[in-house]
Short mmCIF file of C-alpha atoms in Angstrom, two decimals:
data_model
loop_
_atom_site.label_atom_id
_atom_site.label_comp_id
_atom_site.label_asym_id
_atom_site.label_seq_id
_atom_site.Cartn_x
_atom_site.Cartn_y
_atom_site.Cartn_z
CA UNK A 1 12.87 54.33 -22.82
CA UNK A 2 11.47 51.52 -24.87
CA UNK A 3 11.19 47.59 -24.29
CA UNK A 4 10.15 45.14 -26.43
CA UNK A 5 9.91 41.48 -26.32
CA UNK A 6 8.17 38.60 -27.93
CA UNK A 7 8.22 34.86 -28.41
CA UNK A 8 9.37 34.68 -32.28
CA UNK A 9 8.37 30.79 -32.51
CA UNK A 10 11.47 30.61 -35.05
CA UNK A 11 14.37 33.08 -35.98
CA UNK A 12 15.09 30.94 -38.85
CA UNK A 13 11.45 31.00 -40.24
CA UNK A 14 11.43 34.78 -39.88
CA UNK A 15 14.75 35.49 -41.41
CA UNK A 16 14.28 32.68 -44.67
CA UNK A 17 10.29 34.03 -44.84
CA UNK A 18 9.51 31.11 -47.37
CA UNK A 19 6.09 30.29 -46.64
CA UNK A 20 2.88 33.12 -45.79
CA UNK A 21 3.58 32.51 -42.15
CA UNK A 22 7.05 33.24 -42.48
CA UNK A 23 6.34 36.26 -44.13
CA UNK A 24 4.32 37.94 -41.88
CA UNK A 25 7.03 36.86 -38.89
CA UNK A 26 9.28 38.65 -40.89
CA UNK A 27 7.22 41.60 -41.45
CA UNK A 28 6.82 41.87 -37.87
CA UNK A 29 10.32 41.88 -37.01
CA UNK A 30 10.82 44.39 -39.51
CA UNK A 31 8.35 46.77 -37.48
CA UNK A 32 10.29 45.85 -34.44
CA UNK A 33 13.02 46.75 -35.75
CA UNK A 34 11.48 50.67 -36.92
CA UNK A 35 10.44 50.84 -33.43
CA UNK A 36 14.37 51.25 -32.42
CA UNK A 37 13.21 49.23 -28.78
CA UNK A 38 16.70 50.13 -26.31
CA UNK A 39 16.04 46.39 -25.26
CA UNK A 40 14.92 43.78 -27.35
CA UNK A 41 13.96 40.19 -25.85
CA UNK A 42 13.32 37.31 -28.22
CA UNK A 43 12.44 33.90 -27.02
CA UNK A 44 11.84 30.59 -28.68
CA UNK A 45 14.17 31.53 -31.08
CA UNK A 46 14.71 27.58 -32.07
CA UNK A 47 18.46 28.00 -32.78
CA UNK A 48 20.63 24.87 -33.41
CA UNK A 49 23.36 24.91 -29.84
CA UNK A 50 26.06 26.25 -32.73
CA UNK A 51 23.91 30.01 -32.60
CA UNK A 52 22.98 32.06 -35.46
CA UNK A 53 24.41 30.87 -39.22
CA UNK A 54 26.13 33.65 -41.60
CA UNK A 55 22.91 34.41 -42.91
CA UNK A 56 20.18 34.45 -39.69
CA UNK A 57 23.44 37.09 -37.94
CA UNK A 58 23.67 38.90 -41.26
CA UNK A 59 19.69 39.95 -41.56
CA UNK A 60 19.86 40.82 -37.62
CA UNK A 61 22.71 42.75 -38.30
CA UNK A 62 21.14 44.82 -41.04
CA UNK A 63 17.80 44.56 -39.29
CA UNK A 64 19.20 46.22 -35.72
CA UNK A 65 22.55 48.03 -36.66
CA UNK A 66 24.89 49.09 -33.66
CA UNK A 67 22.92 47.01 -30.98
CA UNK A 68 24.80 44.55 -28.58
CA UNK A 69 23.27 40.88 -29.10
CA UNK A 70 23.59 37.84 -27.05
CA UNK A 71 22.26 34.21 -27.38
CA UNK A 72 21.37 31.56 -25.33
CA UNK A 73 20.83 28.76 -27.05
CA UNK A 74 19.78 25.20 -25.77
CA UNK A 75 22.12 22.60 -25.22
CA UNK A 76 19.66 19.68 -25.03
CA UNK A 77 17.67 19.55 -27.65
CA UNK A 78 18.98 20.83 -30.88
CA UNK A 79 16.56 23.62 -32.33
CA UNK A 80 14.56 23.93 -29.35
CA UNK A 81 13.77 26.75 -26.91
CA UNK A 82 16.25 29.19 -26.61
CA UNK A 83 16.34 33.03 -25.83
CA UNK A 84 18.15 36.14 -27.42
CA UNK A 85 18.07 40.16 -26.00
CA UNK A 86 19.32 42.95 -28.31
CA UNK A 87 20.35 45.83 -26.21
CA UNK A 88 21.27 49.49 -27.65
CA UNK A 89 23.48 50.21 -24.57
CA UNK A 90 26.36 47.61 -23.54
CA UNK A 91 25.30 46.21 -20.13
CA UNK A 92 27.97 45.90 -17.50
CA UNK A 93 27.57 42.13 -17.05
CA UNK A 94 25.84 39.23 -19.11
CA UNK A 95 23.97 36.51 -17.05
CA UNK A 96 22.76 33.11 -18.38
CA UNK A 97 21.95 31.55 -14.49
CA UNK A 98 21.51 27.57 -13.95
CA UNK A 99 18.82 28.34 -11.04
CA UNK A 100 18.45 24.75 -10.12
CA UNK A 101 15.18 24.01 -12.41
CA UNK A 102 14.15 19.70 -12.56
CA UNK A 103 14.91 17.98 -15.85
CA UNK A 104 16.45 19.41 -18.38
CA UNK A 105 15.06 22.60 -18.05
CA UNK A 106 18.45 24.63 -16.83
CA UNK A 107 20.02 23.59 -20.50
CA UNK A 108 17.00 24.91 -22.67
CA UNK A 109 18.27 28.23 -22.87
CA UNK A 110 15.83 29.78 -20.66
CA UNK A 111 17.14 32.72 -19.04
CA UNK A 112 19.08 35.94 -20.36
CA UNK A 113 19.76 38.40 -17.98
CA UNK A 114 21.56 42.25 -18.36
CA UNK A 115 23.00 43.96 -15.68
CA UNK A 116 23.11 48.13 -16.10
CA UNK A 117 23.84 50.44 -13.45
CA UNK A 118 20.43 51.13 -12.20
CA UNK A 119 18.69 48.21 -13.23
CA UNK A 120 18.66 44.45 -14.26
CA UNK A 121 16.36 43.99 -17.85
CA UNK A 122 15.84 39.73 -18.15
CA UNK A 123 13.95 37.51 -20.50
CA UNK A 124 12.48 34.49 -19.94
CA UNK A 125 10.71 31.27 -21.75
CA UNK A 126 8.54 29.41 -19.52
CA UNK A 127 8.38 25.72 -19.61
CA UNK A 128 5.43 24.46 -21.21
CA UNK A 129 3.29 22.49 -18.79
CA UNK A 130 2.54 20.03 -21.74
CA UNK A 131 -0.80 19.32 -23.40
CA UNK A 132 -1.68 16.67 -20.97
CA UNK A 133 0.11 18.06 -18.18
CA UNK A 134 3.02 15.83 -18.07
CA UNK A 135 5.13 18.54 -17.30
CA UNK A 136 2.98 20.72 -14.27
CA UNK A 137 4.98 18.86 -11.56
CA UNK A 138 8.32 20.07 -13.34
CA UNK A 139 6.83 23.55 -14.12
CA UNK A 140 5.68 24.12 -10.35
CA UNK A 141 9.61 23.49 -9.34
CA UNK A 142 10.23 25.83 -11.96
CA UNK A 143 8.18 28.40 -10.95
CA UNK A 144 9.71 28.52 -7.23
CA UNK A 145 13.07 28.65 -8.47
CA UNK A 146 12.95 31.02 -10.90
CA UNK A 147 10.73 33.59 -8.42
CA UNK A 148 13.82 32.65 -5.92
CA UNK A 149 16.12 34.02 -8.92
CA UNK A 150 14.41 37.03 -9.83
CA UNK A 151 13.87 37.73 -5.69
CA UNK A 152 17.52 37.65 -5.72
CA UNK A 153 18.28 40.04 -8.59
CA UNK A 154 15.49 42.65 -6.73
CA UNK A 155 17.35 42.54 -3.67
CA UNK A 156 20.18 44.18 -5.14
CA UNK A 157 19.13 46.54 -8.08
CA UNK A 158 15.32 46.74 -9.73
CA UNK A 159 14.38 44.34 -12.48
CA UNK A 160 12.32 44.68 -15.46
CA UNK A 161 12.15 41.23 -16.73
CA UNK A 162 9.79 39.88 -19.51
CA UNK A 163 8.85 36.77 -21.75
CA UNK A 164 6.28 33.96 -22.81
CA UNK A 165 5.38 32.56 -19.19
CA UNK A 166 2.63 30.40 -20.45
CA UNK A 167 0.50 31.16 -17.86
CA UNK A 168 -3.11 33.37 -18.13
CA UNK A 169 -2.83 34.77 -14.31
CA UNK A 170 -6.86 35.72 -14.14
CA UNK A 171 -10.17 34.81 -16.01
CA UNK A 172 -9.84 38.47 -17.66
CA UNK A 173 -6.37 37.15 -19.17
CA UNK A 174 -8.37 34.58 -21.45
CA UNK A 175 -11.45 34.75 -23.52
CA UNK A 176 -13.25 31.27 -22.36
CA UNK A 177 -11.58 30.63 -19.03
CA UNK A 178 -14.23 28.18 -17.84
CA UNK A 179 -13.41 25.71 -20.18
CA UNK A 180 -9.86 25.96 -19.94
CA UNK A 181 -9.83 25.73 -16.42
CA UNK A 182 -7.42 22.68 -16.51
CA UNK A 183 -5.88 23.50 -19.57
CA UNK A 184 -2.09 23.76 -19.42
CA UNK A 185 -1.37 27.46 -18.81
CA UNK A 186 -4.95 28.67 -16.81
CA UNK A 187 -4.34 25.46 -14.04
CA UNK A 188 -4.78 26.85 -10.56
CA UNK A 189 -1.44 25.07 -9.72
CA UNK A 190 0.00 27.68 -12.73
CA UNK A 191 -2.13 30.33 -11.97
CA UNK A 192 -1.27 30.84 -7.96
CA UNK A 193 2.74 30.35 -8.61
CA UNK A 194 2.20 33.18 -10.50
CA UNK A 195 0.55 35.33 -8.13
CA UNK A 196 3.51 34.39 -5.60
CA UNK A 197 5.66 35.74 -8.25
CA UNK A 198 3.65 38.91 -8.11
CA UNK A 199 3.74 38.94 -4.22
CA UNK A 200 7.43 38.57 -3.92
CA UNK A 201 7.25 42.27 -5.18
CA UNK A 202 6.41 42.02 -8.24
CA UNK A 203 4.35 43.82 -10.71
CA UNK A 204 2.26 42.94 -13.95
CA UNK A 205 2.52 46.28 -16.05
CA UNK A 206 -0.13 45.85 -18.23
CA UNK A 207 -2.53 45.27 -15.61
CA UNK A 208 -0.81 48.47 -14.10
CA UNK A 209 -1.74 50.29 -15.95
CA UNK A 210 -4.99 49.04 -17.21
CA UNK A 211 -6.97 47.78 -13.93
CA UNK A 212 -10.44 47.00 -15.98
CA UNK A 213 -9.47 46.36 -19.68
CA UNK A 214 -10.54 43.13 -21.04
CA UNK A 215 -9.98 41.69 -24.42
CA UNK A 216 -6.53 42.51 -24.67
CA UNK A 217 -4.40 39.39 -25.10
CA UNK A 218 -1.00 38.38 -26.68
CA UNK A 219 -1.38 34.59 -28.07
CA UNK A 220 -3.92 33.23 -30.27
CA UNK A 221 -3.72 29.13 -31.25
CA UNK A 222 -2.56 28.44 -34.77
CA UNK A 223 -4.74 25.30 -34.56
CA UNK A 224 -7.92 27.15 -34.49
CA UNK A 225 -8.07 29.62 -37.75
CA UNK A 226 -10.59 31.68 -36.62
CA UNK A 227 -9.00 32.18 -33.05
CA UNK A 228 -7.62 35.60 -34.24
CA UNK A 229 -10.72 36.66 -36.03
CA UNK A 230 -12.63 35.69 -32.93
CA UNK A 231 -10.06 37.40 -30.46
CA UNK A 232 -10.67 33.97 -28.46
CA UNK A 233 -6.72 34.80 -27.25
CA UNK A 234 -5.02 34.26 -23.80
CA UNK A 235 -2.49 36.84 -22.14
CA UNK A 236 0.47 34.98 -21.03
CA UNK A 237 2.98 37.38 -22.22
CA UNK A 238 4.60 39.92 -19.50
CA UNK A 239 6.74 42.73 -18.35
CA UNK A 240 6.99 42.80 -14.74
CA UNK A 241 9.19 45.02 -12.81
CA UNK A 242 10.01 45.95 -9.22
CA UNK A 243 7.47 47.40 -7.52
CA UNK A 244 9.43 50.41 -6.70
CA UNK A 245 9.06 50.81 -10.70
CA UNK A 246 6.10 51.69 -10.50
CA UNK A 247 5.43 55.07 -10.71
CA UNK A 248 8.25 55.01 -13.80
CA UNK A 249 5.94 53.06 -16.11
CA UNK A 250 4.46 54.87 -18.93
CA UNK A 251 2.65 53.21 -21.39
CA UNK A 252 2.20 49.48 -22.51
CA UNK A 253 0.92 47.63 -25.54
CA UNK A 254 0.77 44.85 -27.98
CA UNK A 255 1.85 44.98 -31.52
CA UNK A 256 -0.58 44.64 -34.20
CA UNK A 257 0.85 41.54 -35.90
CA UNK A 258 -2.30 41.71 -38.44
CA UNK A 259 -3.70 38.06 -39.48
CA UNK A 260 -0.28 36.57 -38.04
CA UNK A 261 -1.80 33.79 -34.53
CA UNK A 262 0.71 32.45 -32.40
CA UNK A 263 2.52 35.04 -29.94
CA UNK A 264 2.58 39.07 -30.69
CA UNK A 265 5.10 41.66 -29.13
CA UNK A 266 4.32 43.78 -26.55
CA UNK A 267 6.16 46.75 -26.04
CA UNK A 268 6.84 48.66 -22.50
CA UNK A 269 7.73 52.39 -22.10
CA UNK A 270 9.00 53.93 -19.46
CA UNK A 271 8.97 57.95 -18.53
CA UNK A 272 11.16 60.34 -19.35
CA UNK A 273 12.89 59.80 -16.01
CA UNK A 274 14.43 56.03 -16.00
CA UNK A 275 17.64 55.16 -17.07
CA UNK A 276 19.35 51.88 -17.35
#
């Protein structure tokens, strides 16, 4: 069984593909789409709070035929945020929790969660911390209700659950961690919620399954133009699962998205053996 998910920075940008960026967004979604993931988990989709227009549903449609969609969009600020999950099988319930976050952060369109009958699969979109770190305080609140969510979910069915959670947990998760040591996403505030995350039973799959590697990462800074080149990325894209998952995970890695910065996919498989 196959999961994918990715922060898209723009499902309209992908779908119109007008400029060279928007191409090669498209282009990956296109190889997303010939990967035939069972889940799919999009965030920062950047929808208006009205959803998809004729054309944006259309190209999904023809894009991922047959496959159950649902949107959360945000409700705040128009265009902003947001999350979608594709899913091949029809889950038995659709969750889009309030957990309590500060600010407006509960009307961003944060959360998706699917139920199945063995499992809960959720996406998430981690609140940026902010460039100057206007928004840590909010983000730490954040963090402790959202690992109070997902503790909840565990306690009655496992939970695969992944997204952008802007946060590089150890110096192997960045290429120059010493001078982004107070950087929004590598702050030690960010850095040890996540770890309680991980402790509340928790695990981060890639690392799983690849103790040692360095020099894997899944965002590179549009700002910089050689940051890609360079591979001067950060990790802060995840699948975590139960820990009682554990011995179910296969294989994980991140899509080639070619010259393309910003976020890539990464893509989870389990063995033969899990079902939904």
């Amino acid at each position: 069984m196959k999961f994918i998910s990715w922060n898209i920075d723009s499902v309209n940008a992908a779908v119109e593909h007008k400029s060279a960026r928007g191409e090669m967004t498209w282009q990956v979604l296109q190889d997303i789409a010939a990967e035939q993931p069972d889940v799919l988990a999009i965030q920062e989709t950047k929808l208006k709070a009205t959803g998809l227009t004729k054309k944006q549903a259309t190209a999904l449609d023809e894009l991922f035929p047959g496959y159950h969609r649902y949107l959360r969009m945000s409700t705040g600020r128009s265009g902003y945020s947001g999350t979608m999950m594709l899913s091949k099988v029809e889950p038995i319930a659709v969750e889009m929790p309030v957990i309590c976050a500060p600010d407006e952060m509960d009307i961003e369109g944060r959360i998706i969660t699917l139920e199945f009958e063995n499992t809960y699969v959720s996406t998430v979109y981690t609140p940026n911390s902010g460039s100057n770190l206007d928004r840590l305080t909010d983000r730490q609140a954040w963090d402790d209700a959202y690992r109070a969510y997902i503790a909840d979910l565990d306690a009655k069915k496992p939970v695969i659950f992944s997204g952008d959670f802007n946060v590089a947990h150890q110096e192997i998760d960045l290429k120059n961690p010493k001078t982004n040591h107070k950087s929004a996403g590598f702050t030690d505030e960010e850095r040890e919620k996540f770890g309680l995350l991980l402790d509340a039973g928790f695990t981060d799959t890639f690392r799983y399954l690849n103790p040692d590697q360095t020099g894997v990462y899944t965002w590179w800074a549009q700002i910089s133009k050689t940051s890609k080149i360079n591979n001067s990325g950060w990790r802060i894209d995840y699948y975590l699962a139960s820990n009682r998952l554990n011995d179910q995970l296969a294989t994980f890695s991140v899509v080639d998205t070619g010259a393309r910065q910003d976020h890539a996919p990464i893509k989870l498989e389990m063995t033969d053996d899990f079902t939904l």
